[in-house]
PDB file of C-alpha atoms in Angstrom:
ATOM      1  CA  MET A   1      24.477  97.746 134.225  1.00  0.00           C
ATOM      2  CA  LEU A   2      22.541  95.995 131.979  1.00  0.00           C
ATOM      3  CA  LYS A   3      21.755  92.253 132.804  1.00  0.00           C
ATOM      4  CA  SER A   4      20.251  90.541 129.776  1.00  0.00           C
ATOM      5  CA  ARG A   5      20.310  86.202 129.938  1.00  0.00           C
ATOM      6  CA  ALA A   6      19.308  85.041 126.557  1.00  0.00           C
ATOM      7  CA  LYS A   7      16.137  82.695 126.774  1.00  0.00           C
ATOM      8  CA  TYR A   8      17.128  80.279 123.528  1.00  0.00           C
ATOM      9  CA  HIS A   9      20.500  78.725 122.727  1.00  0.00           C
ATOM     10  CA  LEU A  10      22.691  77.774 120.054  1.00  0.00           C
ATOM     11  CA  GLY A  11      21.536  74.898 117.896  1.00  0.00           C
ATOM     12  CA  GLN A  12      17.932  75.602 119.345  1.00  0.00           C
ATOM     13  CA  ILE A  13      14.968  76.030 116.255  1.00  0.00           C
ATOM     14  CA  VAL A  14      13.332  78.616 116.916  1.00  0.00           C
ATOM     15  CA  ARG A  15       9.969  80.319 115.028  1.00  0.00           C
ATOM     16  CA  HIS A  16       8.974  83.880 114.430  1.00  0.00           C
ATOM     17  CA  ARG A  17       5.943  84.873 116.401  1.00  0.00           C
ATOM     18  CA  LYS A  18       4.330  87.195 113.593  1.00  0.00           C
ATOM     19  CA  HIS A  19       6.077  85.840 110.485  1.00  0.00           C
ATOM     20  CA  PRO A  20       5.901  82.550 108.744  1.00  0.00           C
ATOM     21  CA  PHE A  21       9.738  81.492 109.257  1.00  0.00           C
ATOM     22  CA  ARG A  22      11.845  79.195 111.690  1.00  0.00           C
ATOM     23  CA  GLY A  23      15.335  78.967 112.102  1.00  0.00           C
ATOM     24  CA  VAL A  24      18.587  77.469 114.319  1.00  0.00           C
ATOM     25  CA  VAL A  25      20.152  80.148 116.421  1.00  0.00           C
ATOM     26  CA  PHE A  26      24.152  80.526 115.483  1.00  0.00           C
ATOM     27  CA  ASP A  27      24.440  83.287 117.727  1.00  0.00           C
ATOM     28  CA  VAL A  28      23.375  85.923 120.426  1.00  0.00           C
ATOM     29  CA  ASP A  29      23.741  89.311 121.163  1.00  0.00           C
ATOM     30  CA  ALA A  30      23.011  90.795 124.563  1.00  0.00           C
ATOM     31  CA  MET A  31      21.592  93.487 123.552  1.00  0.00           C
ATOM     32  CA  PHE A  32      20.910  94.896 119.951  1.00  0.00           C
ATOM     33  CA  SER A  33      24.278  95.150 117.856  1.00  0.00           C
ATOM     34  CA  ASN A  34      23.197  95.815 114.067  1.00  0.00           C
ATOM     35  CA  THR A  35      23.061  99.102 111.812  1.00  0.00           C
ATOM     36  CA  GLU A  36      20.634 102.344 112.494  1.00  0.00           C
ATOM     37  CA  GLU A  37      19.414 102.032 109.001  1.00  0.00           C
ATOM     38  CA  TRP A  38      18.746  97.941 109.906  1.00  0.00           C
ATOM     39  CA  TYR A  39      16.563  99.458 112.981  1.00  0.00           C
ATOM     40  CA  ASP A  40      14.983 102.245 110.858  1.00  0.00           C
ATOM     41  CA  ALA A  41      13.691 100.198 108.191  1.00  0.00           C
ATOM     42  CA  ILE A  42      11.338  98.383 110.308  1.00  0.00           C
ATOM     43  CA  PRO A  43       8.011 100.089 110.703  1.00  0.00           C
ATOM     44  CA  GLU A  44       8.010 102.265 114.180  1.00  0.00           C
ATOM     45  CA  ASP A  45       5.151 100.572 115.346  1.00  0.00           C
ATOM     46  CA  SER A  46       6.987  97.012 115.304  1.00  0.00           C
ATOM     47  CA  ARG A  47      10.178  98.117 115.994  1.00  0.00           C
ATOM     48  CA  PRO A  48      11.454  95.933 118.765  1.00  0.00           C
ATOM     49  CA  ASP A  49      13.235  97.299 122.199  1.00  0.00           C
ATOM     50  CA  LYS A  50      16.880  97.245 121.541  1.00  0.00           C
ATOM     51  CA  ASP A  51      17.226  96.054 125.045  1.00  0.00           C
ATOM     52  CA  GLN A  52      17.153  92.716 124.563  1.00  0.00           C
ATOM     53  CA  PRO A  53      18.967  89.573 123.226  1.00  0.00           C
ATOM     54  CA  PHE A  54      18.894  89.585 119.562  1.00  0.00           C
ATOM     55  CA  TYR A  55      19.617  86.025 117.666  1.00  0.00           C
ATOM     56  CA  HIS A  56      21.297  85.016 114.416  1.00  0.00           C
ATOM     57  CA  LEU A  57      19.380  82.576 112.959  1.00  0.00           C
ATOM     58  CA  LEU A  58      19.655  80.292 110.068  1.00  0.00           C
ATOM     59  CA  ALA A  59      16.449  80.427 108.421  1.00  0.00           C
ATOM     60  CA  GLU A  60      14.106  79.152 106.010  1.00  0.00           C
ATOM     61  CA  ASN A  61      10.660  79.827 104.765  1.00  0.00           C
ATOM     62  CA  ASP A  62       8.844  78.407 101.949  1.00  0.00           C
ATOM     63  CA  GLN A  63      10.365  79.875  99.501  1.00  0.00           C
ATOM     64  CA  SER A  64      14.298  80.286 100.530  1.00  0.00           C
ATOM     65  CA  TYR A  65      16.722  80.194 103.101  1.00  0.00           C
ATOM     66  CA  TYR A  66      18.538  83.171 104.949  1.00  0.00           C
ATOM     67  CA  VAL A  67      20.181  84.316 107.826  1.00  0.00           C
ATOM     68  CA  ALA A  68      17.842  86.491 110.321  1.00  0.00           C
ATOM     69  CA  TYR A  69      18.431  88.921 113.297  1.00  0.00           C
ATOM     70  CA  VAL A  70      15.460  88.907 115.356  1.00  0.00           C
ATOM     71  CA  SER A  71      14.822  90.145 118.607  1.00  0.00           C
ATOM     72  CA  GLU A  72      14.196  87.630 121.760  1.00  0.00           C
ATOM     73  CA  GLN A  73      10.493  89.246 121.930  1.00  0.00           C
ATOM     74  CA  ASN A  74       9.629  87.947 118.367  1.00  0.00           C
ATOM     75  CA  LEU A  75      10.704  84.121 118.808  1.00  0.00           C
ATOM     76  CA  ILE A  76       9.187  81.331 120.372  1.00  0.00           C
ATOM     77  CA  ALA A  77      10.733  77.996 120.722  1.00  0.00           C
ATOM     78  CA  ASP A  78      10.099  75.373 117.647  1.00  0.00           C
ATOM     79  CA  TYR A  79       9.404  71.686 119.397  1.00  0.00           C
ATOM     80  CA  SER A  80       8.097  70.509 116.384  1.00  0.00           C
ATOM     81  CA  GLY A  81      10.685  67.918 116.256  1.00  0.00           C
ATOM     82  CA  VAL A  82      11.438  68.959 112.279  1.00  0.00           C
ATOM     83  CA  PRO A  83      14.634  69.480 111.422  1.00  0.00           C
ATOM     84  CA  VAL A  84      15.667  72.821 109.360  1.00  0.00           C
ATOM     85  CA  GLY A  85      16.361  72.313 106.193  1.00  0.00           C
ATOM     86  CA  HIS A  86      19.129  75.230 106.006  1.00  0.00           C
ATOM     87  CA  PRO A  87      21.982  74.532 103.779  1.00  0.00           C
ATOM     88  CA  ASP A  88      24.746  75.826 106.100  1.00  0.00           C
ATOM     89  CA  LEU A  89      23.578  74.014 109.073  1.00  0.00           C
ATOM     90  CA  PRO A  90      26.265  71.258 108.498  1.00  0.00           C
ATOM     91  CA  ASP A  91      29.218  73.873 108.597  1.00  0.00           C
ATOM     92  CA  LEU A  92      28.557  74.642 112.158  1.00  0.00           C
ATOM     93  CA  PHE A  93      26.094  71.856 113.736  1.00  0.00           C
ATOM     94  CA  GLY A  94      26.267  68.215 113.562  1.00  0.00           C
ATOM     95  CA  GLU A  95      23.123  66.200 112.908  1.00  0.00           C
ATOM     96  CA  PHE A  96      19.611  67.012 114.092  1.00  0.00           C
ATOM     97  CA  GLU A  97      19.287  65.238 117.420  1.00  0.00           C
ATOM     98  CA  ASP A  98      16.525  65.092 120.253  1.00  0.00           C
ATOM     99  CA  GLY A  99      14.686  68.369 118.632  1.00  0.00           C
ATOM    100  CA  GLN A 100      18.144  70.469 118.156  1.00  0.00           C
ATOM    101  CA  TYR A 101      21.393  70.758 116.032  1.00  0.00           C
ATOM    102  CA  PRO A 102      24.616  70.115 118.300  1.00  0.00           C
ATOM    103  CA  LEU A 103      27.138  72.585 117.751  1.00  0.00           C
ATOM    104  CA  GLN A 104      30.622  71.374 116.191  1.00  0.00           C
ATOM    105  CA  VAL A 105      32.774  73.978 115.836  1.00  0.00           C
ATOM    106  CA  GLN A 106      34.218  76.748 118.710  1.00  0.00           C
ATOM    107  CA  MET A 107      32.980  79.895 118.231  1.00  0.00           C
ATOM    108  CA  ASN A 108      34.219  83.452 119.491  1.00  0.00           C
TER     109      ASN A 108
END
């Protein structure tokens, strides 16, 4: 039986360990739950283990806003205190406070 505990929580700001983007966690999968095509598109030497939490992020970089799907091993907490500017944040979260976003909607 898989026993997995997510390190990051909804509304928390995280950043990618290798790539220059950060985002707000809006959903968590206990283990990989995307398509095999998505997984196979990752270079083999960079593919994360599937048996770990994966996070859905409202992400941003210097050029754009988007939704990202990232393994726990590739994330670190962002304690910069700088809010994320993703335009969809108000749909799910309240105003930025104490370094995170409070959840404003009921999620299943």
